[in-house]
Amino acid sequence: MTATIEPTTGSGVPTPTFDSLNPANGDVVGSHPIASPADVDAAVARSREAAGWWGELSFDERAEYLLTWRSVITRRIAQLADLSHRETGKPHGDAQLEIVLAIDHIAWAAKNAKKVLGSHKVSSGLLMANQAATVQYNALGVVGVIGPWNYPVFTPMGSIAYALAAGNTVVFKPSEYTPTVGQWLADTFTEVVGGRAVLQVVTGMGETGNALCVADVDKLAFTGSGATGKKVMAACAQNLTPVVIEAGGKDSLIVDEDADLAKAAEAALWGGMSNAGQTCIGTERVYVHESVFDSFVKEITEQAKGLRAGSDSGAKIGPITMPSQLKVIKSHIDDAIAKGATVVMGGADAVGERFVQPTILTHVPEDSSAITDETFGPTLTINPVSSMDEAVRLTNATSYGLAGAVFSEAKGMDIARRVRAGMTSVNSVIAFAGVPALPFGGVGESGFGRIHGADGLKEFTYAKAITRQKFKPVMMLTSFARDAKLDARVATLITVLHGGKQTLK
Ligand code: NAD
């Protein structure tokens, strides 16, 4: 990503632009304007106007548009995957995989919005038996979405598709590393809705993202690092704009003594190394029961043979997309080794100028940065534990709480429930991300709020409660005509209703 200021053809007014680069070779993939605060405000204003149309459509009508978009993306999947491959460096197959998951999410959001958000009756209770009570979930209006580069389709789509299905319009600020992918998504949606500004893109760096935070948006959905998330919250606080924060993680994969070690090793390797380890829900730490530790390390080392980073078709790991991350990855490896970790594969020399070769470290001290901080590279730490209690304790001894995995035949569900994280897969890795009905999000420094599933739809709405009086109440409580006699009857009634021994039926 490089920034330049070039004259705009025709007007002569300098328009700052920036290029997105292919991280594998430095080639320019796309050139985009750096949207100023005025540009962002104008986009939000267009979005608000379009919200009048989009928000008035029925759930079924919106679903039609979203499902058409889903089909357009599906038919052009090779084109989008190629763009993502060039802009992120990830292998073409990996680029396609995240699009496949995103397509499924669009379809789920479109098909389920009415059921989840539409008006439905709730019980009005004995005290208010004369009232009909309904709740529905109304669109907020305009939602700002700020995305990262590591999964430039799947990640923002978790906000975009769900916000749109709920009846909001969206202004999306993609990462400066993947603006062309973001623009492609907005262009194809705009095609489907006949040019209306229902989903727009504003490109640029952090300043453009900040402008979106302070613009006239009704909610801001941010996905990125925790450090930026804090700035986003602070900026949104100015207008009391609510936020969703999807931040980083330090996920662990726990291996119990009764686990299928080959499957657990395969999952740890893919969970840790795919997308060059640049996955918020990627495996960074592995805790293995000491009785199977040596066998597990032998197994994963065996499976990792031949796995390498490069830009040729035989390489299953691509480059590090954001050059500044190379320093972080190296510092984590160096720190772990300096503190006494054992290098099983890769190591200090694994970090090159664009690529990082797979690195596996064992017996990594728990105070190493490779254990405490997000590494975001193709590295794994593998430590032995004496029990699953210890595995859970160490897993939870982090400020993050995004996701994780557990491999155990007998106790998988039990262990999973005790992990303090928003999402856990038992006997597989990252499976929850592909289940559209499941909420996605973290706790602690991994953020808050949920995308995906019913919770993800509700995230982009406000609950609207309505009561409708069906008949005159037996006891008129909301009136100055209420007298001491009525108050006494109310006291008797509440005692009958709630004064008895507590029972759960
Ligand atoms: P980042 O925080 O550097 O940038 C994210 C986005 O924020 C970019 O679009 C950037 O331009 C924008 N931004 C930067 N400064 C801003 C500011 N002051 N105000 C508003 N916006 C600003 O993160 P990244 O490097 O693009 O992404 C990697 C991080 O994202 C990792 O920590 C990863 O774990 C996390 N992530 C989390 C999830 C999740 O769902 N929890 C998913 C993917 C990535």
Coordinates of C-alpha atoms and ligand atoms in Angstrom, one line a residue:
M1 CA 0.0 0.0 0.0
T2 CA 1.5 3.3 -1.1
A3 CA 0.0 6.8 -1.0
T4 CA 0.4 9.5 -3.7
I5 CA -1.3 12.7 -4.6
E6 CA -2.2 12.9 -8.3
P7 CA -4.2 15.5 -10.3
T8 CA -7.7 14.4 -11.1
T9 CA -8.2 14.2 -14.8
G10 CA -10.2 17.1 -16.0
S11 CA -10.7 19.2 -12.8
G12 CA -7.0 19.7 -12.1
V13 CA -7.8 19.5 -8.4
P14 CA -5.3 17.2 -6.7
T15 CA -7.0 14.1 -5.4
P16 CA -5.0 12.0 -3.1
T17 CA -4.9 8.4 -4.1
F18 CA -3.2 5.2 -2.9
D19 CA -2.2 2.0 -4.4
S20 CA -2.9 -1.5 -3.1
L21 CA 0.0 -3.8 -3.7
N22 CA 0.4 -7.5 -4.2
P23 CA 2.3 -8.6 -1.1
A24 CA 4.0 -11.5 -3.0
N25 CA 5.7 -9.3 -5.5
G26 CA 4.9 -5.6 -5.0
D27 CA 2.8 -5.3 -8.1
V28 CA 0.0 -2.6 -8.1
V29 CA -3.4 -4.3 -7.9
G30 CA -5.6 -1.1 -7.7
S31 CA -5.5 2.6 -7.2
H32 CA -8.1 4.3 -5.0
P33 CA -9.0 7.7 -3.8
I34 CA -8.3 8.6 -0.2
A35 CA -11.8 9.7 1.0
S36 CA -11.7 12.9 3.0
P37 CA -14.1 13.6 5.9
A38 CA -16.3 15.6 3.4
D39 CA -16.3 12.6 1.0
V40 CA -17.3 10.3 3.9
D41 CA -20.1 12.7 5.0
A42 CA -21.4 12.9 1.5
A43 CA -21.5 9.1 1.2
V44 CA -23.3 8.8 4.5
A45 CA -25.8 11.4 3.4
R46 CA -26.5 9.4 0.1
S47 CA -26.8 6.3 2.3
R48 CA -29.4 7.9 4.5
E49 CA -31.4 8.9 1.5
A50 CA -31.2 5.3 0.1
A51 CA -32.2 4.1 3.6
G52 CA -35.6 5.6 3.0
W53 CA -36.2 3.2 0.1
W54 CA -34.3 0.1 1.4
G55 CA -35.8 0.4 4.9
E56 CA -39.4 0.6 3.5
L57 CA -39.1 -2.6 1.5
S58 CA -40.5 -5.7 3.1
F59 CA -38.2 -8.4 4.4
D60 CA -39.1 -10.6 1.4
E61 CA -38.3 -7.8 -1.1
R62 CA -34.9 -7.2 0.6
A63 CA -34.2 -10.9 0.6
E64 CA -34.8 -11.0 -3.1
Y65 CA -32.1 -8.4 -3.7
L66 CA -29.7 -10.1 -1.3
L67 CA -30.2 -13.5 -2.8
T68 CA -29.7 -12.1 -6.3
W69 CA -26.4 -10.5 -5.0
R70 CA -25.5 -13.9 -3.5
S71 CA -26.0 -15.5 -7.0
V72 CA -23.9 -12.8 -8.7
I73 CA -21.0 -13.3 -6.3
T74 CA -21.3 -17.1 -6.8
R75 CA -21.2 -16.9 -10.5
R76 CA -18.2 -14.5 -10.4
I77 CA -16.4 -16.3 -7.6
A78 CA -13.2 -16.9 -9.7
Q79 CA -13.0 -13.2 -10.4
L80 CA -13.3 -12.2 -6.8
A81 CA -11.0 -14.9 -5.6
D82 CA -8.4 -13.8 -8.0
L83 CA -8.6 -10.2 -6.8
S84 CA -8.4 -11.3 -3.2
H85 CA -5.5 -13.6 -4.1
R86 CA -3.6 -10.7 -5.6
E87 CA -4.4 -8.2 -2.9
T88 CA -3.8 -10.4 0.1
G89 CA -1.3 -12.9 -1.3
K90 CA -3.3 -15.8 0.0
P91 CA -3.5 -18.9 -2.3
H92 CA -6.5 -18.9 -4.7
G93 CA -8.2 -21.8 -3.1
D94 CA -8.1 -20.1 0.3
A95 CA -9.5 -16.9 -1.2
Q96 CA -12.3 -19.0 -2.7
L97 CA -13.0 -20.7 0.6
E98 CA -13.7 -17.5 2.5
I99 CA -16.0 -16.3 -0.3
V100 CA -17.9 -19.6 -0.2
L101 CA -18.6 -19.1 3.6
A102 CA -19.6 -15.4 3.0
I103 CA -22.1 -16.5 0.3
D104 CA -23.7 -18.9 2.7
H105 CA -24.0 -16.1 5.3
I106 CA -25.7 -13.7 2.8
A107 CA -28.2 -16.4 2.1
W108 CA -28.9 -17.2 5.7
A109 CA -29.3 -13.5 6.7
A110 CA -31.6 -12.9 3.7
K111 CA -33.8 -15.9 4.5
N112 CA -34.0 -15.5 8.3
A113 CA -34.3 -11.8 8.8
K114 CA -38.1 -11.9 8.7
K115 CA -38.4 -14.7 11.2
V116 CA -35.9 -13.2 13.6
L117 CA -36.7 -9.5 13.4
G118 CA -40.4 -9.4 12.3
S119 CA -43.2 -8.5 14.7
H120 CA -44.1 -11.3 17.1
K121 CA -46.4 -11.6 20.1
V122 CA -45.1 -12.2 23.6
S123 CA -47.1 -13.1 26.7
S124 CA -48.4 -10.0 28.5
G125 CA -48.6 -11.6 31.9
L126 CA -51.4 -11.7 34.5
L127 CA -51.0 -8.1 35.7
M128 CA -51.3 -6.8 32.1
A129 CA -53.7 -9.5 30.8
N130 CA -55.8 -6.8 29.1
Q131 CA -52.9 -5.9 26.8
A132 CA -51.6 -7.5 23.6
A133 CA -47.8 -7.3 23.7
T134 CA -45.6 -7.5 20.6
V135 CA -41.9 -6.9 19.9
Q136 CA -40.2 -6.3 16.6
Y137 CA -36.7 -5.3 15.6
N138 CA -36.3 -2.1 13.6
A139 CA -33.4 -1.1 11.4
L140 CA -31.2 1.5 12.8
G141 CA -30.7 3.4 9.6
V142 CA -27.1 3.8 8.3
V143 CA -24.4 1.4 9.5
G144 CA -20.7 2.1 9.1
V145 CA -18.5 -0.9 8.6
I146 CA -14.7 -0.8 9.0
G147 CA -12.9 -4.0 7.9
P148 CA -9.5 -5.6 8.1
W149 CA -7.5 -7.1 5.2
N150 CA -7.0 -10.7 6.4
Y151 CA -10.4 -12.0 5.2
P152 CA -11.5 -9.1 3.1
V153 CA -14.8 -10.8 2.0
F154 CA -15.8 -13.1 4.8
T155 CA -15.1 -10.7 7.7
P156 CA -16.9 -7.5 6.7
M157 CA -19.7 -9.6 5.2
G158 CA -20.6 -10.7 8.7
S159 CA -21.6 -7.1 9.4
I160 CA -22.6 -6.0 5.8
A161 CA -25.0 -8.9 5.0
Y162 CA -26.7 -8.9 8.4
A163 CA -27.0 -5.1 8.6
L164 CA -28.5 -5.0 5.1
A165 CA -30.9 -7.9 5.7
A166 CA -32.1 -6.0 8.8
G167 CA -33.0 -3.1 6.6
N168 CA -30.1 -0.8 7.1
T169 CA -27.9 0.8 4.4
V170 CA -24.2 0.5 4.7
V171 CA -21.1 2.6 4.2
F172 CA -18.0 0.3 4.2
K173 CA -14.4 1.4 4.7
P174 CA -12.3 -1.6 3.7
S175 CA -8.7 -2.0 4.8
E176 CA -6.2 0.1 2.8
Y177 CA -4.5 -3.3 2.0
T178 CA -7.7 -4.7 0.3
P179 CA -9.7 -1.7 -1.1
T180 CA -10.2 -3.3 -4.6
V181 CA -12.0 -6.3 -3.0
G182 CA -14.2 -3.9 -1.0
Q183 CA -15.0 -1.9 -4.1
W184 CA -15.9 -5.0 -6.0
L185 CA -18.4 -6.0 -3.3
A186 CA -20.1 -2.6 -3.4
D187 CA -20.1 -2.4 -7.2
T188 CA -21.8 -5.8 -7.6
F189 CA -24.4 -4.9 -5.0
T190 CA -25.1 -1.5 -6.6
E191 CA -25.6 -3.3 -9.9
V192 CA -28.3 -5.5 -8.2
V193 CA -30.2 -2.6 -6.7
G194 CA -30.2 -0.5 -9.8
G195 CA -27.5 2.0 -8.8
R196 CA -29.0 3.0 -5.4
A197 CA -26.5 3.9 -2.6
V198 CA -27.5 1.0 -0.4
L199 CA -24.0 -0.4 0.0
Q200 CA -21.2 2.1 -0.7
V201 CA -17.4 2.0 -0.2
V202 CA -15.2 4.8 1.0
T203 CA -11.5 4.0 0.6
G204 CA -8.5 5.3 2.5
M205 CA -6.4 4.9 5.6
G206 CA -7.1 5.3 9.3
E207 CA -8.2 8.9 8.9
T208 CA -11.0 7.8 6.5
G209 CA -12.1 5.2 9.1
N210 CA -12.1 7.9 11.8
A211 CA -14.2 10.1 9.6
L212 CA -16.8 7.3 9.3
C213 CA -16.8 6.9 13.1
V214 CA -17.7 10.6 13.6
A215 CA -20.1 10.8 10.6
D216 CA -23.9 10.6 10.9
V217 CA -24.0 6.8 11.2
D218 CA -26.4 5.0 13.6
K219 CA -23.9 2.2 14.4
L220 CA -20.3 1.4 13.6
A221 CA -19.2 -2.2 13.2
F222 CA -15.4 -2.5 13.4
T223 CA -13.2 -5.5 12.8
G224 CA -9.5 -5.1 13.3
S225 CA -6.9 -4.8 16.0
G226 CA -7.8 -4.0 19.6
A227 CA -5.6 -0.9 19.5
T228 CA -7.6 0.5 16.6
G229 CA -10.8 -0.7 18.2
K230 CA -10.1 1.6 21.2
K231 CA -9.7 4.6 18.9
V232 CA -12.9 3.7 17.1
M233 CA -14.8 3.5 20.4
A234 CA -13.4 6.9 21.5
A235 CA -14.3 8.5 18.2
C236 CA -17.8 7.0 18.3
A237 CA -18.3 8.2 21.8
Q238 CA -18.5 11.8 20.5
N239 CA -21.9 11.1 19.1
L240 CA -22.9 8.3 21.4
T241 CA -22.7 6.0 18.3
P242 CA -23.0 2.4 19.4
V243 CA -20.2 0.1 18.2
V244 CA -19.5 -3.6 17.6
I245 CA -15.8 -4.5 18.1
E246 CA -14.5 -7.6 16.5
A247 CA -10.8 -7.6 17.6
G248 CA -7.9 -10.0 17.8
G249 CA -7.4 -13.2 19.6
K250 CA -4.8 -15.7 21.0
D251 CA -6.8 -18.8 20.5
S252 CA -5.7 -22.2 21.9
L253 CA -6.3 -25.7 20.7
I254 CA -6.5 -28.2 23.6
V255 CA -5.6 -31.8 23.1
D256 CA -6.8 -34.3 25.7
E257 CA -5.1 -37.7 26.3
D258 CA -8.0 -39.6 24.5
A259 CA -8.0 -37.4 21.4
D260 CA -7.4 -38.6 17.9
L261 CA -3.9 -37.2 17.6
A262 CA -3.7 -37.3 13.8
K263 CA -6.9 -35.3 13.5
A264 CA -5.8 -32.9 16.3
A265 CA -2.4 -32.3 14.6
E266 CA -4.0 -31.7 11.2
A267 CA -6.4 -29.1 12.8
A268 CA -3.6 -27.4 14.7
L269 CA -1.4 -27.2 11.6
W270 CA -4.2 -25.8 9.4
G271 CA -5.6 -23.6 12.2
G272 CA -2.2 -22.1 12.9
M273 CA -0.6 -21.9 9.4
S274 CA -3.4 -21.4 6.9
N275 CA -3.7 -17.8 5.6
A276 CA -0.1 -17.5 6.8
G277 CA -1.5 -17.5 10.4
Q278 CA -3.2 -14.2 9.7
T279 CA -6.5 -15.3 11.1
C280 CA -8.3 -13.7 14.0
I281 CA -9.7 -17.1 15.0
G282 CA -6.5 -18.9 14.1
T283 CA -4.8 -21.3 16.4
E284 CA -1.8 -19.7 18.1
R285 CA -1.3 -21.9 21.1
V286 CA -1.6 -25.6 21.6
Y287 CA -1.9 -27.3 25.0
V288 CA -1.4 -31.0 24.9
H289 CA -1.9 -33.6 27.7
E290 CA 1.6 -34.6 28.8
S291 CA 0.8 -38.3 28.4
V292 CA 0.4 -37.8 24.6
F293 CA 2.7 -34.7 24.2
D294 CA 5.6 -36.4 22.5
S295 CA 3.4 -38.4 20.1
F296 CA 1.5 -35.2 19.2
V297 CA 4.7 -33.3 18.4
K298 CA 6.0 -36.2 16.4
E299 CA 2.7 -36.3 14.5
I300 CA 2.4 -32.6 13.7
T301 CA 6.1 -32.4 12.7
E302 CA 5.5 -35.3 10.3
Q303 CA 2.4 -33.7 8.8
A304 CA 4.2 -30.3 8.5
K305 CA 6.9 -31.8 6.2
G306 CA 6.7 -30.2 2.8
L307 CA 4.5 -27.3 4.1
R308 CA 6.1 -24.1 3.0
A309 CA 5.5 -20.4 2.3
G310 CA 6.0 -19.0 -1.3
S311 CA 4.2 -17.6 -4.3
D312 CA 4.4 -20.6 -6.5
S313 CA 1.5 -23.0 -7.0
G314 CA 3.0 -25.6 -4.7
A315 CA 3.2 -23.3 -1.8
K316 CA 0.2 -23.6 0.6
I317 CA 1.2 -20.6 2.6
G318 CA 1.2 -17.1 1.1
P319 CA 3.2 -14.0 2.0
I320 CA 2.6 -11.8 5.1
T321 CA 0.1 -9.2 3.8
M322 CA 1.1 -6.3 6.0
P323 CA 4.9 -5.9 5.9
S324 CA 5.1 -4.3 9.4
Q325 CA 3.8 -7.6 10.9
L326 CA 7.1 -9.3 9.9
K327 CA 8.9 -7.5 12.8
V328 CA 6.2 -8.6 15.3
I329 CA 6.4 -12.3 14.2
K330 CA 10.2 -12.2 14.5
S331 CA 10.2 -10.6 17.9
H332 CA 7.8 -13.2 19.2
I333 CA 10.0 -16.1 17.9
D334 CA 13.2 -14.4 19.2
D335 CA 11.6 -13.7 22.6
A336 CA 10.4 -17.3 23.0
I337 CA 13.8 -18.8 22.0
A338 CA 15.6 -16.3 24.3
K339 CA 13.4 -17.5 27.2
G340 CA 14.2 -21.2 26.6
A341 CA 11.6 -22.5 24.0
T342 CA 12.6 -25.5 21.9
V343 CA 12.5 -25.0 18.1
V344 CA 10.9 -28.0 16.4
M345 CA 10.5 -26.3 13.0
G346 CA 11.4 -23.0 11.4
G347 CA 12.7 -20.5 14.1
A348 CA 14.5 -17.2 14.0
D349 CA 15.6 -17.6 10.3
A350 CA 12.0 -18.4 9.2
V351 CA 11.1 -14.8 8.8
G352 CA 12.1 -13.5 5.4
E353 CA 11.4 -10.2 3.6
R354 CA 7.9 -11.2 2.4
F355 CA 7.3 -14.7 3.6
V356 CA 7.5 -16.5 6.9
Q357 CA 8.2 -20.3 6.9
P358 CA 6.2 -22.5 9.2
T359 CA 7.5 -22.3 12.8
I360 CA 6.7 -24.7 15.6
L361 CA 8.0 -24.0 19.1
T362 CA 7.5 -26.2 22.2
H363 CA 7.9 -25.6 25.9
V364 CA 7.4 -21.9 25.4
P365 CA 7.4 -20.0 28.8
E366 CA 3.9 -18.6 29.5
D367 CA 5.3 -15.1 29.9
S368 CA 6.7 -15.1 26.3
S369 CA 5.1 -12.7 23.9
A370 CA 4.4 -15.7 21.6
I371 CA 2.0 -16.8 24.4
T372 CA 0.6 -13.5 25.6
D373 CA 0.2 -11.4 22.4
E374 CA -1.3 -12.0 19.0
T375 CA 1.4 -13.1 16.6
F376 CA -0.5 -13.2 13.3
G377 CA 2.0 -15.4 11.6
P378 CA 2.4 -19.1 10.6
T379 CA 3.7 -20.0 14.1
L380 CA 2.5 -22.4 16.8
T381 CA 3.5 -22.8 20.4
I382 CA 2.9 -26.3 21.8
N383 CA 3.1 -26.8 25.6
P384 CA 2.5 -29.9 27.7
V385 CA -0.1 -29.8 30.5
S386 CA -0.7 -32.2 33.3
S387 CA -4.5 -32.1 33.1
M388 CA -7.4 -30.5 31.3
D389 CA -7.9 -28.2 34.2
E390 CA -4.5 -26.8 33.6
A391 CA -5.2 -26.6 29.8
V392 CA -8.4 -24.5 30.5
R393 CA -6.6 -22.4 33.1
L394 CA -3.7 -21.5 30.7
T395 CA -6.1 -21.0 27.8
N396 CA -8.1 -18.6 29.9
A397 CA -5.1 -16.8 31.3
T398 CA -5.2 -14.2 28.5
S399 CA -6.8 -10.9 28.0
Y400 CA -8.3 -12.1 24.8
G401 CA -11.3 -14.4 24.4
L402 CA -12.2 -14.9 20.8
A403 CA -12.4 -18.6 19.9
G404 CA -10.6 -22.0 20.1
A405 CA -10.8 -25.7 19.7
V406 CA -10.8 -28.8 21.9
F407 CA -9.9 -32.3 20.9
S408 CA -11.2 -35.0 23.2
E409 CA -13.4 -38.0 22.8
A410 CA -15.0 -38.1 26.2
K411 CA -14.8 -34.6 27.6
G412 CA -14.9 -32.3 24.6
M413 CA -18.2 -30.5 25.4
D414 CA -17.3 -30.2 29.0
I415 CA -13.9 -28.6 28.3
A416 CA -15.4 -26.3 25.6
R417 CA -18.0 -24.9 28.0
R418 CA -15.2 -23.9 30.4
V419 CA -13.2 -22.0 27.9
R420 CA -13.7 -18.2 28.2
A421 CA -14.2 -17.4 24.5
G422 CA -17.0 -16.5 22.2
M423 CA -16.7 -19.6 20.0
T424 CA -15.2 -23.1 20.4
S425 CA -15.0 -26.1 18.1
V426 CA -14.9 -29.6 19.4
N427 CA -12.9 -32.1 17.4
S428 CA -12.5 -29.7 14.5
V429 CA -11.2 -26.2 14.0
I430 CA -13.0 -23.0 13.0
A431 CA -16.2 -24.9 12.2
F432 CA -18.4 -22.4 14.0
A433 CA -17.5 -19.7 11.4
G434 CA -19.2 -21.8 8.7
V435 CA -22.5 -22.3 10.7
P436 CA -24.5 -19.1 9.8
A437 CA -27.0 -19.6 12.6
L438 CA -24.2 -19.3 15.2
P439 CA -23.2 -15.9 16.6
F440 CA -19.6 -14.8 16.1
G441 CA -17.7 -12.5 18.4
G442 CA -15.5 -12.5 21.5
V443 CA -15.1 -11.3 25.1
G444 CA -12.4 -9.3 26.8
E445 CA -9.9 -7.7 24.5
S446 CA -11.4 -9.7 21.6
G447 CA -14.3 -7.2 21.6
F448 CA -18.0 -7.3 22.1
G449 CA -21.2 -7.5 20.1
R450 CA -22.1 -10.3 17.7
I451 CA -22.2 -10.8 14.0
H452 CA -23.8 -13.9 12.3
G453 CA -26.9 -15.7 13.3
A454 CA -30.0 -14.3 15.0
D455 CA -27.8 -12.3 17.4
G456 CA -26.0 -10.8 14.4
L457 CA -29.2 -9.7 12.8
K458 CA -30.5 -8.2 16.0
E459 CA -27.1 -6.4 16.5
F460 CA -28.1 -4.0 13.7
T461 CA -31.5 -3.2 15.0
Y462 CA -33.3 -1.7 18.0
A463 CA -36.0 -3.6 19.8
K464 CA -39.3 -2.0 19.5
A465 CA -41.9 -3.0 22.2
I466 CA -45.6 -2.2 21.6
T467 CA -48.6 -2.9 23.9
R468 CA -52.2 -2.6 22.6
Q469 CA -55.0 -2.4 25.1
K470 CA -57.6 -5.1 24.2
F471 CA -60.1 -4.3 26.9
K472 CA -60.6 -2.2 30.0
P473 CA -58.4 -3.5 32.9
V474 CA -60.1 -5.1 35.9
M475 CA -57.9 -2.9 38.1
M476 CA -57.0 0.5 36.7
L477 CA -53.5 0.9 38.0
T478 CA -52.3 3.9 35.8
S479 CA -54.8 6.5 37.1
F480 CA -55.0 9.0 39.9
A481 CA -58.5 7.5 40.5
R482 CA -56.7 4.6 42.2
D483 CA -57.7 4.5 45.9
A484 CA -56.5 2.7 49.1
K485 CA -59.0 -0.1 48.5
L486 CA -57.6 -0.8 45.1
D487 CA -54.0 -0.6 46.4
A488 CA -55.0 -3.3 49.0
R489 CA -56.4 -5.5 46.3
V490 CA -53.2 -5.1 44.3
A491 CA -51.2 -6.1 47.4
T492 CA -53.3 -9.2 47.8
L493 CA -53.0 -10.1 44.2
I494 CA -49.2 -9.8 44.1
T495 CA -49.0 -11.9 47.3
V496 CA -51.1 -14.6 45.7
L497 CA -48.9 -14.4 42.5
H498 CA -45.5 -14.2 44.0
G499 CA -45.6 -14.5 47.8
G500 CA -45.5 -18.3 48.0
K501 CA -42.6 -20.6 48.1
Q502 CA -40.3 -20.3 45.1
T503 CA -40.9 -23.2 42.6
L504 CA -39.6 -23.7 39.1
K505 CA -42.1 -25.3 36.9
Ligands
NAD1 P1 -6.3 -2.6 11.9 O1 -6.8 -2.3 13.3 O2 -4.9 -2.1 11.6 O3 -7.2 -1.9 10.8 C1 -8.6 -2.3 10.7 C2 -9.3 -1.2 10.0 O4 -9.3 -0.1 10.8 C3 -8.6 -0.8 8.6 O5 -9.7 -0.6 7.7 C4 -8.0 0.5 9.0 O6 -7.8 1.4 7.9 C5 -9.0 1.1 10.0 N1 -8.4 2.1 10.9 C6 -7.1 2.3 11.3 N2 -7.1 3.4 12.1 C7 -8.3 3.8 12.3 C8 -8.9 4.8 13.1 N3 -8.2 5.6 13.9 N4 -10.3 5.0 13.1 C9 -11.0 4.2 12.4 N5 -10.5 3.2 11.6 C10 -9.2 3.0 11.6 O7 -6.4 -4.1 11.7 P2 -5.9 -5.0 10.5 O8 -4.4 -5.1 10.6 O9 -6.5 -4.5 9.3 O10 -6.5 -6.4 10.8 C11 -5.9 -7.4 11.7 C12 -6.5 -7.4 13.0 O11 -7.9 -7.7 12.9 C13 -6.0 -8.6 13.8 O12 -5.8 -8.1 15.2 C14 -7.1 -9.6 13.8 O13 -7.1 -10.5 14.8 C15 -8.3 -8.7 13.7 N6 -9.4 -9.4 13.1 C16 -10.5 -9.7 13.9 C17 -11.6 -10.4 13.4 C18 -12.7 -10.8 14.3 O14 -13.8 -11.1 13.7 N7 -12.7 -10.7 15.6 C19 -11.6 -10.8 12.1 C20 -10.5 -10.4 11.3 C21 -9.4 -9.7 11.8

